[in-house]
Coordinates of C-alpha atoms and ligand atoms in Angstrom, one line a residue:
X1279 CA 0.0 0.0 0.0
X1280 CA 0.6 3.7 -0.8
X1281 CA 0.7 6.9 1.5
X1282 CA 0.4 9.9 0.0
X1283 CA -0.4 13.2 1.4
X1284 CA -3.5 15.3 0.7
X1285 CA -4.6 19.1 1.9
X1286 CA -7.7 21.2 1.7
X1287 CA -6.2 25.1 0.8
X1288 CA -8.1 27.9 3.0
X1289 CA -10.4 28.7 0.3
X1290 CA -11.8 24.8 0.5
X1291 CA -12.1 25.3 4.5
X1292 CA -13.4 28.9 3.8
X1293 CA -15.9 27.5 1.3
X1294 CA -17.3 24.3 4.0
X1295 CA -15.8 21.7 2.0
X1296 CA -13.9 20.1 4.3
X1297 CA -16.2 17.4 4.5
X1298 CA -16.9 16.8 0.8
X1299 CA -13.2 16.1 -0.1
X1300 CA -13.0 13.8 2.8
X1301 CA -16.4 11.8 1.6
X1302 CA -15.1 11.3 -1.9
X1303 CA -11.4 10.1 -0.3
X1304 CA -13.6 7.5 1.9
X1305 CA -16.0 6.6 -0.5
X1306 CA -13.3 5.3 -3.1
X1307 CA -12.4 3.3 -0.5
X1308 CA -9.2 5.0 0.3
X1309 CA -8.2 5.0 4.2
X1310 CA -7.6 8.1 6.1
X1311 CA -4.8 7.6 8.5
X1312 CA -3.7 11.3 9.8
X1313 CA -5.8 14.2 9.5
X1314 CA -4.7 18.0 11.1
X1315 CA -6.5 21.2 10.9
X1316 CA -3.5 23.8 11.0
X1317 CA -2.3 27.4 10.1
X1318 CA 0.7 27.0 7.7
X1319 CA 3.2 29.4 8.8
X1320 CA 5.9 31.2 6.3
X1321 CA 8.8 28.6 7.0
X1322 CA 6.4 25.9 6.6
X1323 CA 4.8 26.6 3.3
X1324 CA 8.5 27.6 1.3
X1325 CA 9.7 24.0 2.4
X1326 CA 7.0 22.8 1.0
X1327 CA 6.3 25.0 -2.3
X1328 CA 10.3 24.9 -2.5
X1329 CA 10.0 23.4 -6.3
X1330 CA 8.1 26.5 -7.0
X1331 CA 10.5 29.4 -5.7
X1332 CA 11.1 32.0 -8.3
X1333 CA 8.1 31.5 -10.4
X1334 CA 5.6 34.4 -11.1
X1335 CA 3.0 32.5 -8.9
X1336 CA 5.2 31.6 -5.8
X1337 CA 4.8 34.7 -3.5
X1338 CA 1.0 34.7 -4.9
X1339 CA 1.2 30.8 -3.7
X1340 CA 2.9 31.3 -0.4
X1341 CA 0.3 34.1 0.6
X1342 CA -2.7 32.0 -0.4
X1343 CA -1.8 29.0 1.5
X1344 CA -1.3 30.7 4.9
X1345 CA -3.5 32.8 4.8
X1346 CA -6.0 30.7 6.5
X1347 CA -6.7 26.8 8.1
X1348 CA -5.7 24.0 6.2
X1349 CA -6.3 20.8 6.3
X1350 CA -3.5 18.0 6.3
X1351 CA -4.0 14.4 6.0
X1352 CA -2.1 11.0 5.1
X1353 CA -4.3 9.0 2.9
X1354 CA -3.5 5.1 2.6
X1355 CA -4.5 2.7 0.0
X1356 CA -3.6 0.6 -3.4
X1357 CA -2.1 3.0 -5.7
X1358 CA -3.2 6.0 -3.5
X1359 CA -0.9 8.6 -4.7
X1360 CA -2.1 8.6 -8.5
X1361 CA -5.8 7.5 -7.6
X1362 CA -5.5 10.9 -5.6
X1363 CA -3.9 12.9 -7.9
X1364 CA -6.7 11.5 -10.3
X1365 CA -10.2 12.3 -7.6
X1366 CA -8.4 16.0 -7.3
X1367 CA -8.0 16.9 -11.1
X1368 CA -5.9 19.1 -12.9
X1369 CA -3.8 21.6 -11.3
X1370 CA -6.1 24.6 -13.2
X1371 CA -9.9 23.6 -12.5
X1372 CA -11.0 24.9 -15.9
X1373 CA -8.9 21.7 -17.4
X1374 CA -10.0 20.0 -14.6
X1375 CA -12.4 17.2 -15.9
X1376 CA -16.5 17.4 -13.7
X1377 CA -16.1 14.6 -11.4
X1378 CA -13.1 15.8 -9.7
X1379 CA -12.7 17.9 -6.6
X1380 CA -11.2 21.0 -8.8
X1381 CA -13.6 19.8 -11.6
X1382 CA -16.4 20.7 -9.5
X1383 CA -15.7 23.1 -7.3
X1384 CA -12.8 25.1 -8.8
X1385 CA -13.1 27.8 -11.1
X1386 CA -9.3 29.8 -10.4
X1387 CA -5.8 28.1 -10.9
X1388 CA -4.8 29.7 -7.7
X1389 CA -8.1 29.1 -5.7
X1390 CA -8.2 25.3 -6.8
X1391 CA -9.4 23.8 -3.2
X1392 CA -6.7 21.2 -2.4
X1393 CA -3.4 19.7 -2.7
X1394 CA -1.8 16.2 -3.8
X1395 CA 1.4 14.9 -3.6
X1396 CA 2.3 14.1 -7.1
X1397 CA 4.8 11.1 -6.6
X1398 CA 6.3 8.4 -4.6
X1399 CA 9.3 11.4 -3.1
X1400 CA 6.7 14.3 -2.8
X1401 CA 4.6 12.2 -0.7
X1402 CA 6.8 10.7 1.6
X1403 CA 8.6 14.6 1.3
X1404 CA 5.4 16.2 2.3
X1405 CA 4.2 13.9 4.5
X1406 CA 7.4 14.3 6.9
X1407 CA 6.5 17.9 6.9
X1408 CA 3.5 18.1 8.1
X1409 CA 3.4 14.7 10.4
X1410 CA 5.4 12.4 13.1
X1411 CA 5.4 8.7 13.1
X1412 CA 2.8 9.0 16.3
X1413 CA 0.3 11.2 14.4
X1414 CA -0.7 7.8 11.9
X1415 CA -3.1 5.9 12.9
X1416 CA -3.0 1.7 12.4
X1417 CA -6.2 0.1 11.6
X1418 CA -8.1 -1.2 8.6
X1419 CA -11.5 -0.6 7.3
X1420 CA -14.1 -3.1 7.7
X1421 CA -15.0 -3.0 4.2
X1422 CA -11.3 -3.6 3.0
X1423 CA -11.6 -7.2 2.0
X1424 CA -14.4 -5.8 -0.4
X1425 CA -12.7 -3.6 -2.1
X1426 CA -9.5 -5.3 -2.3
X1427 CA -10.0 -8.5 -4.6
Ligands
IDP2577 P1 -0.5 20.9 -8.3 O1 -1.1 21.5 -7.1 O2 -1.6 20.4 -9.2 O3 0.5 19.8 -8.0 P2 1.7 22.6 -9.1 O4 2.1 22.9 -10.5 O5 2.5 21.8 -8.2 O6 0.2 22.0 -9.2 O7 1.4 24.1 -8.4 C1 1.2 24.2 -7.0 C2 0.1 25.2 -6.8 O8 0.5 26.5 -7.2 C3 -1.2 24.9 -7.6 O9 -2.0 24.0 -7.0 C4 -1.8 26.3 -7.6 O10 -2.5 26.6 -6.4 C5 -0.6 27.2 -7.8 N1 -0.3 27.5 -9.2 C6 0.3 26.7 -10.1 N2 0.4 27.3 -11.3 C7 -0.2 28.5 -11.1 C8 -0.4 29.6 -12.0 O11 0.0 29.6 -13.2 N3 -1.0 30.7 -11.5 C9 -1.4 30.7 -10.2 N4 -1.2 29.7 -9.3 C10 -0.6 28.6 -9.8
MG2578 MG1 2.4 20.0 -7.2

């Protein structure tokens, strides 16, 4: 199984749909495994935006992501990094296909709801950021033997 990590920006928590990325993460059958509303201070949010320094949208980015709660979690599963990368959409919601989280509730690349780690090293990057070994939770879901052939 996968880890990958998974955030709703300020402008999902702003917008009350907190709850609405989390139901699409548990209905595919993905298993939630740390979860931590936080404010992302400066430091925080340049380690992890670092790929982007120096781009046009960086400071934009920096200022967008702190400026408000978050919410962090470690998502567990089968192949979860690309099946999450693939329930959030593209990065700009107006490529972003309807039945994604962007796809449906996004309308501005830099308002676009939530993040995903995008690969094996990002995840395990970004999860180290925002979480210690005793913030992850060991258990199964009931239903697992169901979804898992
Ligand atoms: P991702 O979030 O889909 O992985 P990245 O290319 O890693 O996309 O960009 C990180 C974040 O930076 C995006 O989610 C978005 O919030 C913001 N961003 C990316 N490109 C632009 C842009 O061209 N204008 C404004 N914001 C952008
Ligand atoms: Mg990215």
């Amino acid at each position: 199984m996968e880890t990958t990590f998974l955030m709703v920006k300020p402008d999902g928590v702003h917008r009350g749909l907190i709850g609405k990325v989390v139901s699409r993460i548990e209905e595919r059958g993905l298993r939630i495994v740390a979860m931590k509303m936080m404010k992302i201070d400066r430091e925080t949010a340049e380690e992890h935006y670092a790929e982007h320094e120096g781009k046009d949208f960086y400071e934009p980015l920096l200022e967008y992501i702190t400026s408000g709660p978050v919410v962090a979690m470690a998502v567990r599963g089968n192949s979860a990094i690309s099946l999450i990368r693939d329930i959030v959409g593209e990065t700009d919601p107006q490529d972003a296909s309807p039945g994604t989280i962007r796809g449906d509730f996004g309308i501005d690349i830099g308002r676009n709801i939530v993040h995903a780690a995008d690969s094996e090293e990002s995840a395990e990057r970004e999860l180290n950021i925002f979480f210690k070994s005793q913030d992850y939770q060991e258990y199964s879901r009931v239903e697992e033997n169901w979804i898992y052939e």
